[in-house]
XYZ file of C-alpha atoms in Angstrom:
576
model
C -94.725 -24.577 -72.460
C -92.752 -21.460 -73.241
C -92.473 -18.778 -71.319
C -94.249 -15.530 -71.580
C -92.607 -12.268 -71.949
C -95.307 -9.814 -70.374
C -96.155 -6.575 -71.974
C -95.700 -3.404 -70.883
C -98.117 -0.337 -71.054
C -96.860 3.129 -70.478
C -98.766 5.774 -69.944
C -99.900 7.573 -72.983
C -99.483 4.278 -74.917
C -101.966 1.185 -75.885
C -101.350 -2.370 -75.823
C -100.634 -4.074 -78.967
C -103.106 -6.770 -77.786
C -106.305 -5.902 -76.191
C -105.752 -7.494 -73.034
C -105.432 -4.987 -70.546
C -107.845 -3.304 -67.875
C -111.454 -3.338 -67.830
C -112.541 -0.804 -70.702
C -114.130 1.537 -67.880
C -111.291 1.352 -65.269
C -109.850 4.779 -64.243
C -106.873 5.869 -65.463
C -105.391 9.310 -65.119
C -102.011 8.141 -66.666
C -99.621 11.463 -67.001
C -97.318 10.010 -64.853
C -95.667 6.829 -64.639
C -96.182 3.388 -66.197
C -98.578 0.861 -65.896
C -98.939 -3.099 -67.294
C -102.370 -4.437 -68.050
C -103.350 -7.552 -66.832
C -102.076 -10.068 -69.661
C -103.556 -13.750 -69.901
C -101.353 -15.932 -68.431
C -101.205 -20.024 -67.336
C -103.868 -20.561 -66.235
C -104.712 -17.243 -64.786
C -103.290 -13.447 -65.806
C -101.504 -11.176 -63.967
C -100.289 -7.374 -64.417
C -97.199 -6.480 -64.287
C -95.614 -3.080 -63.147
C -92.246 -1.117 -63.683
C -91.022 2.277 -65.143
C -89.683 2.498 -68.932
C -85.915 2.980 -67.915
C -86.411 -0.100 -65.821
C -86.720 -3.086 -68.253
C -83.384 -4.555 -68.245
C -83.220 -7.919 -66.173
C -86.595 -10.692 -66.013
C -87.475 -12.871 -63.307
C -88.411 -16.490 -64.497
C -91.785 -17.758 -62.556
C -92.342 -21.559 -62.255
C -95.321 -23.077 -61.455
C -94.184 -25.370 -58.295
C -96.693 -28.435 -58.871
C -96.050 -28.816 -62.654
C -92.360 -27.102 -62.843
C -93.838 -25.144 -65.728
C -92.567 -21.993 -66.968
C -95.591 -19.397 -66.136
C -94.108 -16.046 -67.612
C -91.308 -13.878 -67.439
C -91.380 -10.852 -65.552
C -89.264 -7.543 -66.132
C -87.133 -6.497 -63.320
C -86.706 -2.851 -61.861
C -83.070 -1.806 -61.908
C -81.847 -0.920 -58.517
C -80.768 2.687 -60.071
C -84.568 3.072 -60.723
C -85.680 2.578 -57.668
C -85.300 6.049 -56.365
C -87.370 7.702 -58.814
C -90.100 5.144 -57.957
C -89.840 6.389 -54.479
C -89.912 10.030 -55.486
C -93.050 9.775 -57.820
C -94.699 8.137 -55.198
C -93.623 11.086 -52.562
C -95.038 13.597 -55.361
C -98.113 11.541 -55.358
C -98.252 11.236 -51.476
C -97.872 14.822 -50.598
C -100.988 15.520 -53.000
C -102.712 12.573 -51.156
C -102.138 13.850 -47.591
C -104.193 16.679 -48.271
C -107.276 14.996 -49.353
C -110.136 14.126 -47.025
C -110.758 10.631 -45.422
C -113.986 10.551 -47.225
C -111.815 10.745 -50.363
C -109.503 8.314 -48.876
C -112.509 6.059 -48.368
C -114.104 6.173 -50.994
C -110.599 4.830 -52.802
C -110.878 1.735 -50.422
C -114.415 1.385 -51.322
C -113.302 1.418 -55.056
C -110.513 -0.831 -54.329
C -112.826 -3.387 -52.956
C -115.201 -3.565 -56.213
C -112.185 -3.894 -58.475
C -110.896 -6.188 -56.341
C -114.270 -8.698 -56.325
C -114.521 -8.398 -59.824
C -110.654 -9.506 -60.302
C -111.152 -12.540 -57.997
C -110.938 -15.224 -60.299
C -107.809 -13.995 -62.051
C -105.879 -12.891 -58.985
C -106.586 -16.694 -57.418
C -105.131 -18.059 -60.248
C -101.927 -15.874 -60.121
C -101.275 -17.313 -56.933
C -101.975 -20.675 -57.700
C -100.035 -20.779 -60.940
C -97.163 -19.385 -58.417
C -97.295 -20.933 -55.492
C -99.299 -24.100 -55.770
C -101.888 -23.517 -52.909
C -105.208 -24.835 -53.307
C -107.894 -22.132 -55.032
C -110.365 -22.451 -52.057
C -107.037 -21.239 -50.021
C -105.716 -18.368 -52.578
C -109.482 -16.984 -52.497
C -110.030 -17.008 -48.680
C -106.461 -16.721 -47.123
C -105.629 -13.952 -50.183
C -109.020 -12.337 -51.676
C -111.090 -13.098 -48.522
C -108.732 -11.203 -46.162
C -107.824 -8.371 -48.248
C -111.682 -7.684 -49.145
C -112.147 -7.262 -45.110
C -109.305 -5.216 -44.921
C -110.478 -2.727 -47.158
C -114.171 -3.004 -45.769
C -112.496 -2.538 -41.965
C -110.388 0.335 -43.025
C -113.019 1.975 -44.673
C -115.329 1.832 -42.021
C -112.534 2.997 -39.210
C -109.831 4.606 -40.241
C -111.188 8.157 -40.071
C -112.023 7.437 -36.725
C -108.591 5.778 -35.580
C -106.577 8.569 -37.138
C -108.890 11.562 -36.088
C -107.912 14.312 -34.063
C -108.051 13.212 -29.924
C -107.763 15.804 -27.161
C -105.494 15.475 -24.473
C -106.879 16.828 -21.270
C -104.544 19.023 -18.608
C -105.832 18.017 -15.725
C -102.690 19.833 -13.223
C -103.638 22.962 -11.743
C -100.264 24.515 -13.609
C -101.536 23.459 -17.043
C -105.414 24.077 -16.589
C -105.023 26.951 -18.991
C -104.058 24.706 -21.494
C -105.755 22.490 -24.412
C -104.283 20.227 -26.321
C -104.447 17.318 -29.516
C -102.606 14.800 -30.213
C -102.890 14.212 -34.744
C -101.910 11.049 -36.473
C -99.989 13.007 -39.813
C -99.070 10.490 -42.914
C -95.029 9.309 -42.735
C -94.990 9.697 -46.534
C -93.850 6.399 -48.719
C -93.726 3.104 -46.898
C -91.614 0.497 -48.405
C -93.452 -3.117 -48.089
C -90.871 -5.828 -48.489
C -93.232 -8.880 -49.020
C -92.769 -12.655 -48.442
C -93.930 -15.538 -51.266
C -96.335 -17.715 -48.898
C -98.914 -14.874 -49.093
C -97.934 -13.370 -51.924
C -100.934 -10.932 -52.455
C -102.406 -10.039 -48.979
C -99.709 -9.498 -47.037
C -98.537 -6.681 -49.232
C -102.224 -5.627 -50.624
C -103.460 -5.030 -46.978
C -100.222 -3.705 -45.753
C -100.403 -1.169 -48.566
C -104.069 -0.407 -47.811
C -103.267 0.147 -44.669
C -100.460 2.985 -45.545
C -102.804 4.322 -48.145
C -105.798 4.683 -45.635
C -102.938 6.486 -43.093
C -102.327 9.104 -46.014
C -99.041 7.292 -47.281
C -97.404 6.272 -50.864
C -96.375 2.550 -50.638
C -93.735 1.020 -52.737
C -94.460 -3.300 -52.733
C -91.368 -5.492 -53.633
C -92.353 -8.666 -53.678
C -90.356 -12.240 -53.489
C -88.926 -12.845 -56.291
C -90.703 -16.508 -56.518
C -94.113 -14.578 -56.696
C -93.892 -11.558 -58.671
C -96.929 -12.058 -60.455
C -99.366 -12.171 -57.462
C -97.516 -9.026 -56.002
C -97.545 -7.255 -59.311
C -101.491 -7.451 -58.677
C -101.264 -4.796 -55.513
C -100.762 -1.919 -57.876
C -103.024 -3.008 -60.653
C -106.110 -3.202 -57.984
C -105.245 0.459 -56.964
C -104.904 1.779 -60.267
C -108.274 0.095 -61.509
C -109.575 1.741 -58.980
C -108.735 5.187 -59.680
C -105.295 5.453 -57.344
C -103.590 8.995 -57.959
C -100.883 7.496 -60.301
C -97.661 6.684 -58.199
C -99.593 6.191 -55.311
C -99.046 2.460 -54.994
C -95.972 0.739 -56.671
C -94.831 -1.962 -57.251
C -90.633 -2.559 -58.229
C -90.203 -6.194 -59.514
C -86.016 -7.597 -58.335
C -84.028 -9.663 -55.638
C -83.766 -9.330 -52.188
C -80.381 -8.521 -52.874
C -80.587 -5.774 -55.419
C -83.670 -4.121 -55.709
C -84.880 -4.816 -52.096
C -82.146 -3.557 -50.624
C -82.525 -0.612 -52.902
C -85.477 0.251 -51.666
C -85.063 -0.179 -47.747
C -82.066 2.077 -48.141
C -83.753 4.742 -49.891
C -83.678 7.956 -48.537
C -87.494 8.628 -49.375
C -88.477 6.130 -47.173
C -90.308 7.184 -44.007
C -90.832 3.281 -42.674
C -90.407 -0.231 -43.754
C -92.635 -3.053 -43.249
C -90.671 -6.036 -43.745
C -92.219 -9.907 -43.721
C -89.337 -12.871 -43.977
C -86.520 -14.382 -42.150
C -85.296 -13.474 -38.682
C -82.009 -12.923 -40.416
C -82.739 -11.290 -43.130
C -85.231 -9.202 -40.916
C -82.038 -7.767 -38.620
C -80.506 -6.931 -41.913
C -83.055 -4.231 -42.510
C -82.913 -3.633 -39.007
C -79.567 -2.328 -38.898
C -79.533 -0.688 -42.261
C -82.386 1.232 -41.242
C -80.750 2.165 -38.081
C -78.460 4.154 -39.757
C -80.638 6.921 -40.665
C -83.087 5.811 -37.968
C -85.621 5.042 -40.174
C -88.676 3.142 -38.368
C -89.144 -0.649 -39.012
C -91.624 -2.928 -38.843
C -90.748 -6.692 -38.210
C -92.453 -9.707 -38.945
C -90.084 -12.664 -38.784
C -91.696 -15.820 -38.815
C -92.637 -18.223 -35.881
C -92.972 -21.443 -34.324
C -96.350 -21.673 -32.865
C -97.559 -24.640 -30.359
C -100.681 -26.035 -29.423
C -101.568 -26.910 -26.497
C -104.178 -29.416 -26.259
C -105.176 -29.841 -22.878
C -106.872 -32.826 -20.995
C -110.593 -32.029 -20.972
C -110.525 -30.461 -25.201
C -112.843 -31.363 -27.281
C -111.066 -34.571 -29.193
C -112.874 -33.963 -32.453
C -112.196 -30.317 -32.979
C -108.591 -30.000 -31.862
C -107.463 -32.943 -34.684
C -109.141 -30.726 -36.773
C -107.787 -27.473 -36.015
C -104.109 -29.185 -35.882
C -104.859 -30.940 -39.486
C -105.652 -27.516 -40.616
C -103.355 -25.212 -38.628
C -100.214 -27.642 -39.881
C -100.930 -28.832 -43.363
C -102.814 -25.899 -44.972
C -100.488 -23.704 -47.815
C -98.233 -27.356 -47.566
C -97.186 -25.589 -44.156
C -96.078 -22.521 -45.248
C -97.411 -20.094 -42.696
C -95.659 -18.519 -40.122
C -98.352 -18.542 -37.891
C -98.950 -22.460 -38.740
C -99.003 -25.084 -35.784
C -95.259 -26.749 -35.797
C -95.747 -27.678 -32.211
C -98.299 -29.996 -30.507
C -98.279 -31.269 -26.936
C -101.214 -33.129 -25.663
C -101.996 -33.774 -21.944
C -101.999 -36.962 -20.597
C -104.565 -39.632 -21.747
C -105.459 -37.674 -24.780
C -102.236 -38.206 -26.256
C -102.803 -41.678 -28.094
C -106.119 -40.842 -29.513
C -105.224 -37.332 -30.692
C -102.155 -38.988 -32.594
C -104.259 -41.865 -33.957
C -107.226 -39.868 -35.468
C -104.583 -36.836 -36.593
C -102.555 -39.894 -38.701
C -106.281 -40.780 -40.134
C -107.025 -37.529 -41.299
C -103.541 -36.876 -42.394
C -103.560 -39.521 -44.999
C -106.851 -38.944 -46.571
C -105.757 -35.184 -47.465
C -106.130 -35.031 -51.321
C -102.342 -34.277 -52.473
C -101.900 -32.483 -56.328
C -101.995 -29.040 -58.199
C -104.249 -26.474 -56.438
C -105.640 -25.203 -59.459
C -107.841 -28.601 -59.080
C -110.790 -27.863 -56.743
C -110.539 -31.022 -54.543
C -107.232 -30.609 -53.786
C -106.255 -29.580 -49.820
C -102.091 -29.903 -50.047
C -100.184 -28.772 -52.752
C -96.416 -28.361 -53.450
C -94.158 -26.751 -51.608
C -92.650 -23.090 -53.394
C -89.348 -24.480 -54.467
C -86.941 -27.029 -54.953
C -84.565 -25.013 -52.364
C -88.014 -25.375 -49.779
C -88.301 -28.602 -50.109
C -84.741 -30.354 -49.262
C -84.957 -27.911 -46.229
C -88.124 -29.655 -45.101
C -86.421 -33.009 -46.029
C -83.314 -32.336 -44.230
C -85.044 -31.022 -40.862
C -87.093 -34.730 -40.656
C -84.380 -36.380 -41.576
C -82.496 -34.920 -38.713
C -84.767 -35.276 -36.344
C -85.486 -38.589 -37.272
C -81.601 -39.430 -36.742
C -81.594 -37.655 -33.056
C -84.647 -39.570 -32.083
C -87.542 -38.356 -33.171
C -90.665 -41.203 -34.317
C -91.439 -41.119 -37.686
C -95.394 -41.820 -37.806
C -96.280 -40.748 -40.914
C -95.221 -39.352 -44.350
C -91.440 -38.348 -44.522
C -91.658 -38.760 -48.432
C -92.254 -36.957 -52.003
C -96.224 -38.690 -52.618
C -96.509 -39.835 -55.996
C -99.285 -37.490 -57.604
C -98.075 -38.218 -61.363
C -96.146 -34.455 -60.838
C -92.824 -33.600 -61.391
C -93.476 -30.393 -58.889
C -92.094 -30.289 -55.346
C -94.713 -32.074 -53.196
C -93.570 -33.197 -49.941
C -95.895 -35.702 -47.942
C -97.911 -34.274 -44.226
C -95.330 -35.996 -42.004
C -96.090 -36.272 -38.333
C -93.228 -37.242 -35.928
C -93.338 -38.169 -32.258
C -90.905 -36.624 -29.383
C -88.549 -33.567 -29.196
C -85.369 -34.315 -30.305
C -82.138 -32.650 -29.459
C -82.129 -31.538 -33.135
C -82.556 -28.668 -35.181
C -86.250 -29.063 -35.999
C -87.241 -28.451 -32.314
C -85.731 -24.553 -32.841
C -85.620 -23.669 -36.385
C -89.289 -22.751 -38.241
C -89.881 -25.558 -40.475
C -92.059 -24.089 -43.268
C -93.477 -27.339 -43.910
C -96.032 -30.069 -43.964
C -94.539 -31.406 -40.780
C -95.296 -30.996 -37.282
C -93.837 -32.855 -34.125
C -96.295 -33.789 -31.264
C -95.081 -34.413 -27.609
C -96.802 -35.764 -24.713
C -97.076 -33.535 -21.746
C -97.902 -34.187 -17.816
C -99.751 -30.918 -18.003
C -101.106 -27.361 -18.658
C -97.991 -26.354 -16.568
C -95.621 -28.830 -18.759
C -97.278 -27.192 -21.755
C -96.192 -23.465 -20.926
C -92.828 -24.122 -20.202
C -92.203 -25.984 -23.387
C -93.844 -23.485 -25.277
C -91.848 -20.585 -23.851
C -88.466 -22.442 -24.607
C -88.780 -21.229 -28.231
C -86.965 -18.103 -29.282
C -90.037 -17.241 -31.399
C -93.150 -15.524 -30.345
C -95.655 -15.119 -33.010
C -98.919 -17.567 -31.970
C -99.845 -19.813 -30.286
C -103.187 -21.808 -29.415
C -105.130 -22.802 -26.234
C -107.518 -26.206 -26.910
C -109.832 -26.965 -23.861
C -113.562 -26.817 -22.955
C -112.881 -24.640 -20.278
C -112.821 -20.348 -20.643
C -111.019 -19.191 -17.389
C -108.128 -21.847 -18.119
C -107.503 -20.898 -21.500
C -107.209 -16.982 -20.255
C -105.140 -18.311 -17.380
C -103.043 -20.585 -19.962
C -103.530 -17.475 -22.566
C -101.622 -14.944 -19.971
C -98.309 -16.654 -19.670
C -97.888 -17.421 -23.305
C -95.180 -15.929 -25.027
C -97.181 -15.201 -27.969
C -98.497 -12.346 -30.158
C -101.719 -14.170 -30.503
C -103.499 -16.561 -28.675
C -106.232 -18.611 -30.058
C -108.691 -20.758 -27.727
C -110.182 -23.555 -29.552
C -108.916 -22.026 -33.054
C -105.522 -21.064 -34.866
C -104.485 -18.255 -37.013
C -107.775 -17.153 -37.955
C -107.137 -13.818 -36.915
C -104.590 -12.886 -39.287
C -108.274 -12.646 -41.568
C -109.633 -10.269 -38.896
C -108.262 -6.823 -39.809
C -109.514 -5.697 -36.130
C -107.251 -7.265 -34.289
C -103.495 -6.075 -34.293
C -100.694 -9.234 -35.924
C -97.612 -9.033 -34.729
C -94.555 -11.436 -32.697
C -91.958 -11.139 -29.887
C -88.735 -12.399 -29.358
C -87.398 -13.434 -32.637
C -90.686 -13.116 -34.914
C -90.182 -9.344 -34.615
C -91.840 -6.372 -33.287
C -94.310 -3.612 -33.851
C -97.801 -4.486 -35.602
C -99.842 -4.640 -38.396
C -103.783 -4.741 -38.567
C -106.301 -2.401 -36.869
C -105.902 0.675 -34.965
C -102.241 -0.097 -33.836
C -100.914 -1.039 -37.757
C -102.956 2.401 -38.816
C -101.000 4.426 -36.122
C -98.283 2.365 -36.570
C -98.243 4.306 -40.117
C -98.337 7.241 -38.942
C -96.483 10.219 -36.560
C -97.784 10.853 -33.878
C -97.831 15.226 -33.167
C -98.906 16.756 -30.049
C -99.709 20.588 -30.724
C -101.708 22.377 -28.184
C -103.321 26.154 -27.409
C -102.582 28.615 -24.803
C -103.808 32.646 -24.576
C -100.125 33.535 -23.244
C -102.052 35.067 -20.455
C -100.358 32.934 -18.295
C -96.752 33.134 -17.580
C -95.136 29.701 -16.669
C -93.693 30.150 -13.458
C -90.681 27.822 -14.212
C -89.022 30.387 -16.721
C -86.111 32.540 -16.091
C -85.059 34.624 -13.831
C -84.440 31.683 -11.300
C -84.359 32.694 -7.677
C -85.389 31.035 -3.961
C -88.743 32.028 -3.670
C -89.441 29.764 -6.925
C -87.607 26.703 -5.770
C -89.884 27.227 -2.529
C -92.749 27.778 -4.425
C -92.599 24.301 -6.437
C -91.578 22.491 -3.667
C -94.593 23.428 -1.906
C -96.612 22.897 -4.834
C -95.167 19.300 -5.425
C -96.866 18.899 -1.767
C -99.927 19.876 -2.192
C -100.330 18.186 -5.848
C -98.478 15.331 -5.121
C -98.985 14.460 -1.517
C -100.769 11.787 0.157
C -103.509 12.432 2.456
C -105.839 15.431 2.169
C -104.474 16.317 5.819
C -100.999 15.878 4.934
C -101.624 18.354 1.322
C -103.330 20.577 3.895
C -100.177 20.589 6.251
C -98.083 21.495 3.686
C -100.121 24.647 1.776
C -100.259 26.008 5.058
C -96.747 25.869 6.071
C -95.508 26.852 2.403
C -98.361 29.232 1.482
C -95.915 32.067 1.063
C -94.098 29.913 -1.780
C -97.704 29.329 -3.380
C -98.407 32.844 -3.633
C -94.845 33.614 -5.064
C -95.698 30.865 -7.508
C -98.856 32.558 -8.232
C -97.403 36.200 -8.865
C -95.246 34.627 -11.263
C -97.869 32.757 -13.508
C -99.144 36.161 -13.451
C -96.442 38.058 -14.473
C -95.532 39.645 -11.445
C -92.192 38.145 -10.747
């Protein structure tokens, strides 16, 4: 099939083919430059860039038929900056606006979103290979309740709070602390989720009163082109939301060390991730980190047998392994050990392996030919250093020339690389454990931190087991669901990164924080100048009778250094 050259529409200009936007989408178009959303195989994507930019194309594949799906124009890194500085323009004008206006762009965002469903999940199957029923719930699903979440809360999250004075110094005081916009947030977006990690990390900005600027991996530009389209179809102030199209290397690089940039949010590699990190350091802009992870599961002795095989078929084979919050790790207590395997190696094998664009289909290929051989060289490691070999290991023949890789299940922790490094897989290793207490230490010995997952019958041992996790998330009985909950905060330790996205602490995270208060000036503060004994006196008696413990010891002191109190007093009131 050849490959498709997509079309670009400019503002002030029609397509030659009428195959853009919804005849009643919004438009305000004066500034900047839009795509429309072009038919594509087997599904049609937008694609977005500025005129000066159209010099270099990215070449998508589809990785379960090794396809060409289109060709997508690049941004070129000297464009970049006046990306950022429309989007600035278009922020400042945004800050000023109401949250009802802000909502009601969510709102809008949602509807255009639903009615693009179809075509978005098969951008990201055409790209990436995942099943549909997986592109619509881990993609659509959770970016439709991240809109609905952040249009129900944000105003509330990011209103004005008082801060009460509650020392008898500062009673004259009030107070607020304001959650102000940090103006354009660069999203630097990984290919596993290729639409909802950037969509709901720029809805997030946008609901804070930010600009975001999306680059997305290069393997998935199609899917990522999508976060602008959805923003302008629903009536975004143009520039609001972009989208530059490039390499890591180039334009993403670009972009994090743009001056105009008042944080990065940053999904990928731990090294990669400290790349930003000290590139942003040097002009201390703020980062957000979210670096992958290697998440156990610990299924204890008394868990329900049925549900945990379940939850590990799921949590370790869905997206072909590709999630950084997927279960690499399984130790099992005791005698559940043999039974777990057995029934896990059952349900393993009956998983229906072939292009996601068919509905039946729960594994598809991995992203790329790179992906795979890493995948293949990990087992094949492990294998060598010891590790049991129970299942899969191989390429399953699905009549595909795409990069399918079979759910392989090993046995033991080797002394090899696959018991540290993220595997981004189909494969998980399971180890038998003596207990809950076996379980925690060999879940702590990894230097990631993003998830992990608690499997027993019993509540007060999964929070016991829960509290000495080294985990972002915890799940009891579940795993990763809550990535799809918008109300609860995502985010690692150790090496899968810090800070967080989701809820009230990824809204805030967007955001400075200013304390500004009120005060008469009718009341001198007795700590300014001119400096003399009787001060000094006067707060150390006052750090007594604020400070002390006891009411008879507070009462000891304000009598013995009442004459420093009422020197302190004379100065509040001027009388120095």
């Amino acid at each position: 099939m050849a490959a498709r050259r997509w079309p670009i529409r400019c503002a002030g200009q029609r397509p030659d083919l009428q195959i853009g936007p919804p005849r009643n989408c919004k438009y305000d178009g004066p500034r900047g430059c839009h795509a429309p959303a072009v038919r594509a195989e087997p599904g049609r994507s937008p694609v977005s860039t500025t005129p000066s930019s159209l010099r270099r194309e990215l070449r998508v594949v589809n990785p379960a038929t090794l396809e060409d799906v289109g060709l997508v124009a690049t941004t070129e890194p000297e464009g970049v900056g006046e990306i950022v500085a429309e989007a600035r323009y278009a922020q400042e004008q945004w800050a000023r606006q109401p949250f009802a206006v802000r909502t009601r762009l969510l709102r809008d965002a949602a509807r255009a979103l639903l009615e693009s469903m179809d075509e978005i999940a098969a951008t990201i199957v055409a790209e990436t290979g995942k099943p549909t029923l997986e592109a619509i719930t881990t993609e659509v699903f959770v970016s439709l309740d991240t809109l609905a979440w952040l249009a129900r809360h944000a105003g509330q999250v990011l209103r004005r709070e008082r801060v009460p004075f509650r020392q008898p110094h500062l009673l004259h005081k009030r107070g607020w602390l304001s959650y102000e916009p940090l103006g354009v947030v660069a999203i630097v977006s990984p290919w596993n989720f290729p639409f909802s990690i950037p969509f709901t990390q720029a809805a997030t900005a946008v609901a804070a009163g930010n600009a975001a600027v999306v680059k997305p991996a290069e393997l998935t530009p199609l899917s990522g082109a999508w976060v602008e389209e959805i923003f302008r179809r629903a009536g975004a102030p143009t520039g609001l939301v972009r989208v530059v199209q490039g390499t890591g290397e180039t334009v993403g690089d670009t972009l994090v060390r743009s001056r105009g940039i008042g944080r990065i949010v940053f999904t990928g590699s731990p090294a990669v991730g400290r790349a930003v990190a000290v590139n942003a350091a040097e002009r201390l802009c703020p980062v957000t980190l979210e670096l992958g992870g290697k998440d156990p599961m610990l299924v204890l002795g008394d868990a329900d047998l049925d549900r945990a095989v379940e939850g590990a078929l799921w949590g370790s084979f869905s997206n072909c392994g590709q999630i950084c919050s997927g279960v690499e790790r399984i130790y099992v207590e005791g005698d559940l050990f043999d039974p777990f395997v057995s029934r896990l190696l059952d349900r393993a094998a009956a998983l229906t392996i072939g292009d996601g664009s068919n509905a039946d289909v729960e594994l598809g290929p991995l992203v790329s030919e790179e992906q795979r051989s890493h995948v293949e060289d990990l087992v094949a490691d492990a294998v060598a250093a010891g590790a049991v070999l129970v299942a899969g290991g191989g390429r399953p023949d699905v009549g595909l020339p795409g990069w399918f890789h079979e759910p392989t299940i090993l046995v033991g922790e080797p002394d090899a690389r696959i018991s540290g490094e993220e595997i981004f897989g189909p494969v998980v290793t399971i180890v038998k454990i003596d207990n809950a207490e076996d379980g925690i230490r060999r879940s702590n010995a990894s230097t990631y931190g993003l998830g992990a997952s608690v499997w027993t019958r019993d509540r007060a041992k999964a929070r016991a087991v829960a509290s000495r996790l080294e985990a972002g998330s915890v799940w009891t009985n579940d795993v990763a669901y809550s990535y799809g909950a918008c109300q609860a905060p995502w985010g690692g330790r150790k090496e899968s990164g810090f800070g967080r996205t989701h809820a009230q602490h990824g809204l805030r995270e967007l955001s400075h924080v200013k304390f500004s208060d009120a005060d008469s000036g009718r009341v001198s503060p007795p700590w300014w100048f001119p400096y003399d004994d009787r001060a000094a006196d006067g707060f150390r008696a006052a750090a007594g009778v604020v400070y002390g413990r006891g009411a008879a010891a507070r009462a000891r002191v304000l009598w013995r250094q009442r004459r420093g109190l009422v020197a302190l007093g004379r100065r509040a009131l001027g009388r120095r």
